[in-house]
Tab-separated table of C-alpha atoms in Angstrom:
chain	number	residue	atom	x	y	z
A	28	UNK	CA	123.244	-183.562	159.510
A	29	UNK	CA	122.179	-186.916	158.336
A	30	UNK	CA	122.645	-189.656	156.299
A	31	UNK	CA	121.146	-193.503	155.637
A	32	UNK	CA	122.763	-196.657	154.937
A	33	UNK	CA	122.656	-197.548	151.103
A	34	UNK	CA	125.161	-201.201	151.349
A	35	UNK	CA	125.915	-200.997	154.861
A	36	UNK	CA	129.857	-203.359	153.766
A	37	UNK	CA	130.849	-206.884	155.675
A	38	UNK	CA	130.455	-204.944	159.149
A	39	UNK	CA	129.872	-201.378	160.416
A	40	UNK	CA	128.908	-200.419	163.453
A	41	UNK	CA	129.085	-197.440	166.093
A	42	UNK	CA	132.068	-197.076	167.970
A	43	UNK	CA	134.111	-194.726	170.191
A	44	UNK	CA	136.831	-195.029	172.815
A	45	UNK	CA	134.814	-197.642	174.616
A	46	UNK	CA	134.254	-198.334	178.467
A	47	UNK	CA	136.599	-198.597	180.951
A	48	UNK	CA	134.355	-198.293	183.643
A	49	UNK	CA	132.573	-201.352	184.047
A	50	UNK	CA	135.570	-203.933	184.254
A	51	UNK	CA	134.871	-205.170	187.355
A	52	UNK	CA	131.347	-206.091	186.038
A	53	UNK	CA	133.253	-207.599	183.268
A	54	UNK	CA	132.002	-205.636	180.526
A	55	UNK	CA	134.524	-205.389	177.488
A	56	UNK	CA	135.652	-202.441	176.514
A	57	UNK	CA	134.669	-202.865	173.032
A	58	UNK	CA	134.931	-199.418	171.301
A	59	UNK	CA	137.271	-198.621	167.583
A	60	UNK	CA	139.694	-201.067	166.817
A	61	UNK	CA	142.042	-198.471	165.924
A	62	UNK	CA	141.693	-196.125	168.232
A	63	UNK	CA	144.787	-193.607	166.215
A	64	UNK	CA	141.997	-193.707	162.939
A	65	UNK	CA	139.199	-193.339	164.794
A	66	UNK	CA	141.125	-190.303	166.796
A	67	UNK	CA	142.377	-188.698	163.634
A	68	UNK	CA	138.813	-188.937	161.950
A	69	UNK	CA	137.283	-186.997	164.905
A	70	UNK	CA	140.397	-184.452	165.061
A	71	UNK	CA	140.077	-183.642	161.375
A	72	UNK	CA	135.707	-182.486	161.928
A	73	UNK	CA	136.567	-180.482	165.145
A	74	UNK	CA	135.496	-183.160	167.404
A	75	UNK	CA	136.281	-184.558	170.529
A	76	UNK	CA	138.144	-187.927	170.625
A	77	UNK	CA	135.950	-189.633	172.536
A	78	UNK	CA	133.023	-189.048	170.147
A	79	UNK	CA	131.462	-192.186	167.875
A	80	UNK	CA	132.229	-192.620	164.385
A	81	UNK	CA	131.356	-195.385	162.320
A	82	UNK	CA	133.913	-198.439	162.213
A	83	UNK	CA	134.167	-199.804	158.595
A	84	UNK	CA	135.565	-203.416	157.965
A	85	UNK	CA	136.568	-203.733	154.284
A	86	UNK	CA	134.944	-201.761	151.583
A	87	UNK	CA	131.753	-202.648	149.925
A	88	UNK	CA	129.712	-200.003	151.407
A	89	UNK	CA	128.003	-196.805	150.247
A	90	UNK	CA	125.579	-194.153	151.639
A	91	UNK	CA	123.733	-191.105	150.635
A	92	UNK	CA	123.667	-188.082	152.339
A	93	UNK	CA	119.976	-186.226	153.310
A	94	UNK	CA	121.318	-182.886	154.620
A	95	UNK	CA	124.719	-180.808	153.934
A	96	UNK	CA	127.202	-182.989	155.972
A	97	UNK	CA	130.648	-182.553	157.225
A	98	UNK	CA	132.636	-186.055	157.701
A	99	UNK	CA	136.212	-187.321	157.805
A	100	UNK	CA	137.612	-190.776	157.424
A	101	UNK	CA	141.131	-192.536	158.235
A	102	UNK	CA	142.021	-195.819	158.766
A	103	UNK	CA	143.480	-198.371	155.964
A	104	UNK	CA	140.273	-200.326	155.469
A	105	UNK	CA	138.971	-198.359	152.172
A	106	UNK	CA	138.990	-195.119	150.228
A	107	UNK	CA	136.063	-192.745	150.471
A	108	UNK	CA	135.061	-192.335	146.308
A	109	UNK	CA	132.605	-189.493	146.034
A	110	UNK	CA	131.567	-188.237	142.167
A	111	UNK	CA	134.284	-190.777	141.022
A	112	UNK	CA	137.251	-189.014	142.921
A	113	UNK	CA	139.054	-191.082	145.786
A	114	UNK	CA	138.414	-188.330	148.665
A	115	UNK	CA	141.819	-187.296	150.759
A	116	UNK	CA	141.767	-189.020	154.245
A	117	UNK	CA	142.514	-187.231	157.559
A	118	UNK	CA	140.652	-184.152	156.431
A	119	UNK	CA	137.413	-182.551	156.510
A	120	UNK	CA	135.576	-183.352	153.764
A	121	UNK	CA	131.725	-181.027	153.381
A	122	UNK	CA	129.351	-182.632	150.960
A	123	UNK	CA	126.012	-181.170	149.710
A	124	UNK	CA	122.509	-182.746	149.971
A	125	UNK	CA	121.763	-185.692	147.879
A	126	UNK	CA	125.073	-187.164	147.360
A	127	UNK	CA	126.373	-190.290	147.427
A	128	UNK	CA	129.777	-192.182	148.898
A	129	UNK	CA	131.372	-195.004	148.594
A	130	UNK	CA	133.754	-197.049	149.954
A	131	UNK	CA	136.194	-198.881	148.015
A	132	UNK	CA	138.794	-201.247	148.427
A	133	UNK	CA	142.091	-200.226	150.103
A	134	UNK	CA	144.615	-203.281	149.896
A	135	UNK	CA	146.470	-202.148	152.839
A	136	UNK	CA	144.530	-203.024	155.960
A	137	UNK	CA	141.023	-203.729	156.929
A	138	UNK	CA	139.551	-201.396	159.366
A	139	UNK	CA	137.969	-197.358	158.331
A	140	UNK	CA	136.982	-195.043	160.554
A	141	UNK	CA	133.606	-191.986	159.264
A	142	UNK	CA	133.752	-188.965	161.703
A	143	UNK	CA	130.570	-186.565	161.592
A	144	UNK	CA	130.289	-183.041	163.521
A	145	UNK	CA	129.347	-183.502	166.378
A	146	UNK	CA	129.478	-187.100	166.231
A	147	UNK	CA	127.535	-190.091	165.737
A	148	UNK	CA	124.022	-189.842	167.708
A	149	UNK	CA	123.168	-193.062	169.614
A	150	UNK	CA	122.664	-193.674	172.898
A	151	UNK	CA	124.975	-194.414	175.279
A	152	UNK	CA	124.732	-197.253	177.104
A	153	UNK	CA	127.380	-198.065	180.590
A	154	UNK	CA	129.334	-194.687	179.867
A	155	UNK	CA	129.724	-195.505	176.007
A	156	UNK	CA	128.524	-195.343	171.973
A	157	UNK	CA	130.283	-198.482	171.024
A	158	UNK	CA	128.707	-201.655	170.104
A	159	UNK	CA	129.158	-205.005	171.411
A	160	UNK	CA	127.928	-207.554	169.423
A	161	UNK	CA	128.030	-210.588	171.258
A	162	UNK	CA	125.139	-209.548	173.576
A	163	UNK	CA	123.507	-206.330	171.046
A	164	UNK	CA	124.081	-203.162	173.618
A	165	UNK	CA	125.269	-200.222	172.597
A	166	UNK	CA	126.007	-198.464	169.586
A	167	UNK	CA	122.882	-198.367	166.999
A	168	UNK	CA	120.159	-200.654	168.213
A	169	UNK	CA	123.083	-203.115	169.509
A	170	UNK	CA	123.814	-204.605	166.127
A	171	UNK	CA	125.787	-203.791	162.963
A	172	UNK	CA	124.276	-201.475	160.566
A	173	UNK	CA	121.846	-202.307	157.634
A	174	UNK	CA	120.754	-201.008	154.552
A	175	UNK	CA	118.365	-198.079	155.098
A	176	UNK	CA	119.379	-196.964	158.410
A	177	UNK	CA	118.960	-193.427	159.110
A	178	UNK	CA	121.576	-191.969	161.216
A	179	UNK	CA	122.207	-188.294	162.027
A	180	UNK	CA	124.851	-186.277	164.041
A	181	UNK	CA	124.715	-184.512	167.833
A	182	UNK	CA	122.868	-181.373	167.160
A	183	UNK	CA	125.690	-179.422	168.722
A	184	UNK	CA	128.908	-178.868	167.245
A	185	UNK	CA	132.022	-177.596	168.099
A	186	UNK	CA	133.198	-174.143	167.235
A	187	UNK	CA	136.195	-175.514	165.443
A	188	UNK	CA	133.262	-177.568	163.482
A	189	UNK	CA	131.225	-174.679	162.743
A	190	UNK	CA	134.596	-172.456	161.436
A	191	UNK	CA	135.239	-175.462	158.956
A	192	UNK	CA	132.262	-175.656	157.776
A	193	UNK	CA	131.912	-171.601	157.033
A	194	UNK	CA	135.499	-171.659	155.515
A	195	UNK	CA	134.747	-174.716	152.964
A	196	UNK	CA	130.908	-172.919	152.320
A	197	UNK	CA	132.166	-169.436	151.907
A	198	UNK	CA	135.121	-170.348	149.189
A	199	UNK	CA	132.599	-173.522	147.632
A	200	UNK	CA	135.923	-176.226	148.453
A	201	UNK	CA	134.707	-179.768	149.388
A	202	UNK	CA	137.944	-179.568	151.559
A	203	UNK	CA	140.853	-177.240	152.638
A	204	UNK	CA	144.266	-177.460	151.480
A	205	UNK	CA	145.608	-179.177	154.937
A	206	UNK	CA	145.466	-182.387	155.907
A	207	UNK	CA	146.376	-184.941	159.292
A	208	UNK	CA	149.442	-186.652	158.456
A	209	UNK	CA	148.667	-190.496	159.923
A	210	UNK	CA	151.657	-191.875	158.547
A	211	UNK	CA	154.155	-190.174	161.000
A	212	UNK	CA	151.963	-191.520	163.789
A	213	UNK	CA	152.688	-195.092	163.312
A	214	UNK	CA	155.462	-196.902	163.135
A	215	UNK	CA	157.762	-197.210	159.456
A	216	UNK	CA	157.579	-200.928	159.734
A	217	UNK	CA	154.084	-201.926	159.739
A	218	UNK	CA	154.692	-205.930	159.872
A	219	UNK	CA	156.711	-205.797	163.638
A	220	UNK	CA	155.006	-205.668	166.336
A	221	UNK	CA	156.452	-204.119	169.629
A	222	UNK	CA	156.047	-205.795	172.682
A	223	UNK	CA	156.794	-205.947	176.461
A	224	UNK	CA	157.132	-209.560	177.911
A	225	UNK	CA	154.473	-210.213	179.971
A	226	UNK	CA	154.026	-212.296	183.172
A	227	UNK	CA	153.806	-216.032	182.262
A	228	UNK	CA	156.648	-215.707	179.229
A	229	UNK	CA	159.457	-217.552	181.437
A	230	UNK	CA	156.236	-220.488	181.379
A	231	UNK	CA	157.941	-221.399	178.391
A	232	UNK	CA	161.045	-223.783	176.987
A	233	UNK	CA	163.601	-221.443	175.618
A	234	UNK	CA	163.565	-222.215	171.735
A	235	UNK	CA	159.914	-221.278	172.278
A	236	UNK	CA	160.664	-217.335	173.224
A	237	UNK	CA	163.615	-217.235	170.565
A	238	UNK	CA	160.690	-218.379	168.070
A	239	UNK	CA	158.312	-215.562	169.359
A	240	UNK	CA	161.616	-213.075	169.011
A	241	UNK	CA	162.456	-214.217	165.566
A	242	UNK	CA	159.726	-216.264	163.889
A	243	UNK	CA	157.474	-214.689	161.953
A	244	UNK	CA	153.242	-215.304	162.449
A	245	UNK	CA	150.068	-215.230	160.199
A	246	UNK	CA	147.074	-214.000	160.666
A	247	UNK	CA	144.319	-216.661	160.515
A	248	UNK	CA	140.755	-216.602	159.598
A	249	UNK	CA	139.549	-217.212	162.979
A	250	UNK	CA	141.113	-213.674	163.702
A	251	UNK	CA	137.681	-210.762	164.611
A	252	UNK	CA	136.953	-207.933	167.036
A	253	UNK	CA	137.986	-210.324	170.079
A	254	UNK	CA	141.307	-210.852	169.211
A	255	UNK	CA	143.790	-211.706	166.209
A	256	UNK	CA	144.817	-215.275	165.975
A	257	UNK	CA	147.867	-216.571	164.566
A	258	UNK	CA	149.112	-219.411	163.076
A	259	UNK	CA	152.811	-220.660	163.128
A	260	UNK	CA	155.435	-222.536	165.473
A	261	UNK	CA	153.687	-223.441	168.214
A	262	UNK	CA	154.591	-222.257	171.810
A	263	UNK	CA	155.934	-225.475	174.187
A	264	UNK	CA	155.647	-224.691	178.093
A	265	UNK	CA	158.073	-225.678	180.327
A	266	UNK	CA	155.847	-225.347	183.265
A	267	UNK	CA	152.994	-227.306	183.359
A	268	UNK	CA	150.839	-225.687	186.787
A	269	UNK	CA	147.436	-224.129	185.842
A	270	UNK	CA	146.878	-220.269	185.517
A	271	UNK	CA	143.568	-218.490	187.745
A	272	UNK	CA	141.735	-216.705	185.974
A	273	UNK	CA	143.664	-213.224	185.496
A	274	UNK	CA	142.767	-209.744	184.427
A	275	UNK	CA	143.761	-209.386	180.532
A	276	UNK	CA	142.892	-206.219	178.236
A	277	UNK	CA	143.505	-205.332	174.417
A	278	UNK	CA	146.859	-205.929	173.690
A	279	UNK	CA	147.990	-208.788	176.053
A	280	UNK	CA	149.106	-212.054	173.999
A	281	UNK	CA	147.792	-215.144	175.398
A	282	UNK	CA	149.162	-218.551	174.355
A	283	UNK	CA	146.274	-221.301	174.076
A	284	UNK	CA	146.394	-224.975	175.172
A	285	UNK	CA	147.233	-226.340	172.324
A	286	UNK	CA	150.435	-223.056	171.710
A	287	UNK	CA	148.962	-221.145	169.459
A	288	UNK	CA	149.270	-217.208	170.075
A	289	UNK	CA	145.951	-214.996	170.246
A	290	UNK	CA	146.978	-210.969	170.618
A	291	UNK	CA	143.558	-209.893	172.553
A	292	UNK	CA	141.752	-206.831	171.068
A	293	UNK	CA	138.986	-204.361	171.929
A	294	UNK	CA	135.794	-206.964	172.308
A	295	UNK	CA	137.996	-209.453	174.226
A	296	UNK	CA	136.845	-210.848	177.414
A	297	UNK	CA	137.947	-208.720	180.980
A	298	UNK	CA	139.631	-212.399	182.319
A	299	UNK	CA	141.164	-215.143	181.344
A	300	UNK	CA	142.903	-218.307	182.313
A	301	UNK	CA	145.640	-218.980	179.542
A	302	UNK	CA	149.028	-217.949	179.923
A	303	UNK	CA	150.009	-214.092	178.973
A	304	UNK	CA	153.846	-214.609	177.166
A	305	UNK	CA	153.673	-210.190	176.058
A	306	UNK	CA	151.701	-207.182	175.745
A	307	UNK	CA	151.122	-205.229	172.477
A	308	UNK	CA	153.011	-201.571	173.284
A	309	UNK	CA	149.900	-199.327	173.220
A	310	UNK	CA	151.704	-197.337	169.829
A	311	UNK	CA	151.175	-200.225	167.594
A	312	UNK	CA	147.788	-201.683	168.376
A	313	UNK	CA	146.266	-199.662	165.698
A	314	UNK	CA	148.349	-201.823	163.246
A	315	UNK	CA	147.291	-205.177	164.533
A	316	UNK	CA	143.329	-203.506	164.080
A	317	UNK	CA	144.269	-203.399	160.772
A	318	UNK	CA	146.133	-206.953	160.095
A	319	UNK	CA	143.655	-208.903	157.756
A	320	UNK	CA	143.748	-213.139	157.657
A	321	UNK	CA	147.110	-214.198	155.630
A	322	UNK	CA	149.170	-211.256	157.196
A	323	UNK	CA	152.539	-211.854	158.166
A	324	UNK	CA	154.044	-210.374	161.277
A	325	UNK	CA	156.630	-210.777	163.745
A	326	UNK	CA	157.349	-209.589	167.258
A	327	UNK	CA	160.379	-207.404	168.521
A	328	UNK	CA	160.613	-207.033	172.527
A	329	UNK	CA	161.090	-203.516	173.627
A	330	UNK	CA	161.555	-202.453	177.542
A	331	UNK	CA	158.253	-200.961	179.868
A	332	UNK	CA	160.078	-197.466	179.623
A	333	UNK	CA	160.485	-197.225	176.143
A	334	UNK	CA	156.522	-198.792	175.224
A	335	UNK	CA	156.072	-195.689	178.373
A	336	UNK	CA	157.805	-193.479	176.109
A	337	UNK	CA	156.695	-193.820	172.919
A	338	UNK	CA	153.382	-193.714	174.298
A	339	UNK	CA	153.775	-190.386	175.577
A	340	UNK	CA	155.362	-189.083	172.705
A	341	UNK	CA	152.100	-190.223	170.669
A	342	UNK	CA	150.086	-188.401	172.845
A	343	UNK	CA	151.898	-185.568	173.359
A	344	UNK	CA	151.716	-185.345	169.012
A	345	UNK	CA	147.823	-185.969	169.400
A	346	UNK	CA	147.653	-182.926	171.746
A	347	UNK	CA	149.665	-181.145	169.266
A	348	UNK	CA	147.636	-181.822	166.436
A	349	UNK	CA	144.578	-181.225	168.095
A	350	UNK	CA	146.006	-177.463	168.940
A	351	UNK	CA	147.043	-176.556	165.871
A	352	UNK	CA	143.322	-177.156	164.441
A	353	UNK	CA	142.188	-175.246	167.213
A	354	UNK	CA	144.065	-172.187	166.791
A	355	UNK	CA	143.890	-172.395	162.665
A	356	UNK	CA	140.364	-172.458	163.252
A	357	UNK	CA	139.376	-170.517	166.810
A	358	UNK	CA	141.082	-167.844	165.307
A	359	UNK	CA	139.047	-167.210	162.264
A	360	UNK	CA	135.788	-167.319	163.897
C-alpha cells in the first residue's frame, strides 16, 4: 500500500508511542501527541498500538493514494473529505487506486492521527518511528513531511487487517457499519484538566495554589510539541532555594522564573531545573495534545489512586476494544 504527499498541512510527521528507553541518555520520548487518537487509529486497521501513523496538526493537507489502501484516522485536528463526503473517524476506511483525500478543518482541537495496515514504514531509530525535530532522527528522513513524499505501509499485515480488507472488497463498502467510539474514552468536560500535585507545589504562597485550583489558563502561542504554555495569574513562590536539575516527563507542570505555567508534552526535555507544582493524570493528556493557542482551561486536583484508577480503567477499555475487533474479525477468516 502506498501513498505520496500532495500539501503535506502546517506539520506532519511520523509518529508512534515513542522511546522510553533511552532516558538516561536523555533522549525525549517524542512519539503522538495523543497517544488515545493515535491508539484508536491503529485499533480501527487491525494494528498494533505501537505502530506509526502519521501525526496531522491542523488541516490543510491532502494526498493521493498509488495502490488500494486501507487507513483510519481519529483525533480532533481535521476531517478526512474523500469524493466530497467527510469520512467517519475511528473506522476502517478502504480506498481504491488513484484517489485523493483531504483534510479539512475540524474546529475542535488541533492534532489528527492516519493509521495504515501494517503501519507506517520508516526506520526505526533508538527503539522508535517517531520524529524528533529538534535534532532530524527518526521518523521519515528526520523532518516533517513535504509535498511529493512517497510513503508506503509494512508489507505484513495483521490477520485482523487482511479480514477487513476482504469483508469491505467482497460487499464493495468503503467501510463497515461499526465504528470506535472515542468520545466515551475521554473525559465529558474537555476544558478541566485533572491533576495530581506534584513535588515543589507547597514552593508556593497560598493564594497562588487556590489560583491554580480555581483560575482558569490560556493557551499561548508559544505553546508546540515541547510543551503547552499558558498565560494567566502568575504563580508567586514562597520559597526562594534553587531546584537541581530533576527528572520531568509529558505531563508534569513546571512553573517558570518569571510564574508562568508550562504543562510538558511528548518532545519535552528528560530534566529540568524549574519547579514541578502537578502532573497531568495520564487520562487527559490526549486533551491538552489537542488544546490550540487561545484555549481556555482550568485545573481540578484529583488523588494518585484515583489518576491510578482511571488509568486502569482506560486501559482495561483499550484491551476491550482491541478484543472485540479481534474476535469480530478472527472469526470470519
Amino acid at each position: 500500500m502506498e501513498i505520496s504527499i500532495i500539501k503535506p498541512g502546517l506539520l506532519t510527521t511520523v509518529q508512534d508511542m515513542g522511546r522510553y528507553k533511552h532516558l538516561a541518555q536523555a533522549i525525549p520520548v517524542s512519539g503522538a501527541m495523543d497517544q488515545l487518537a493515535h491508539r484508536l487509529a491503529n485499533k480501527a486497521v487491525g494494528n498494533d498500538d505501537d505502530m506509526a501513523t502519521l501525526e496531522f496538526t491542523y488541516a490543510n493537507a491532502s494526498f493521493t493514494t498509488h495502490t488500494v489502501v486501507l487507513l483510519a484516522y481519529s483525533g480532533d485536528g481535521a476531517f478526512l473529505m474523500y469524493g466530497g463526503e467527510v469520512m467517519p473517524a475511528e473506522k476502517p476506511l478502504l480506498f481504491p487506486k488513484g484517489a485523493i483525500l483531504t483534510l479539512i478543518h475540524n474546529p475542535l482541537g488541533m492534532r489528527t492521527y492516519l493509521a495504515m495496515a501494517g503501519g507506517w514504514q520508516v526506520p526505526e531509530v533508538l527503539g522508535s518511528k517517531s520524529t524528533y525535530l529538534p535534532v532530524k532522527f527518526g521518523g521519515f528522513e528526520g523532518r516533517k513531511l513535504a509535498e511529493g513524499d512517497v510513503l508506503r505501509n509494512v508489507d505484513a499485515i495483521s490477520a485482523v487487517s487482511a479480514a477487513i480488507i476482504h469483508e469491505l472488497n467482497s460487499r464493495a463498502l468503503i467501510y463497515p457499519n461499526w465504528r470506535i467510539s472515542r468520545e466515551i474514552l475521554l473525559s465529558a468536560n474537555r476544558k478541566t484538566i485533572r491533576v495530581v500535585l506534584a513535588n515543589e507545589f507547597n514552593w508556593f504562597d497560598a493564594s497562588s495554589i487556590i489560583a491554580f485550583l480555581t483560575k482558569t489558563y490560556q493557551i499561548s502561542l508559544k505553546s508546540n510539541r515541547m510543551g503547552c504554555h499558558l498565560s494567566g495569574r502568575p504563580m508567586v513562590r514562597k520559597t526562594k532555594k534553587e531546584l537541581l536539575s530533576t527528572a520531568v516527563t509529558p505531563g508534569v507542570i513546571q512553573v517558570t522564573g518569571n510564574g508562568d505555567l508550562v504543562i510538558l508534552m511528548a518532545d519535552c526535555q528528560t530534566t529540568g531545573g524549574y519547579p514541578r507544582i502537578a502532573h497531568v493524570a495520564d487520562v487527559d493528556l490526549p486533551l491538552c495534545a489537542q488544546l490550540k493557542p487561545g484555549d481556555e482551561i482550568s485545573f481540578s486536583e484529583i488523588s494518585r489512586d484515583e489518576a491510578e484508577e482511571l488509568y486502569l480503567q482506560k486501559e482495561h477499555d483499550l484491551l476491550l476494544i482491541s478484543k472485540a475487533i479481534n474476535i469480530k474479525y478472527t472469526s470470519t477468516i
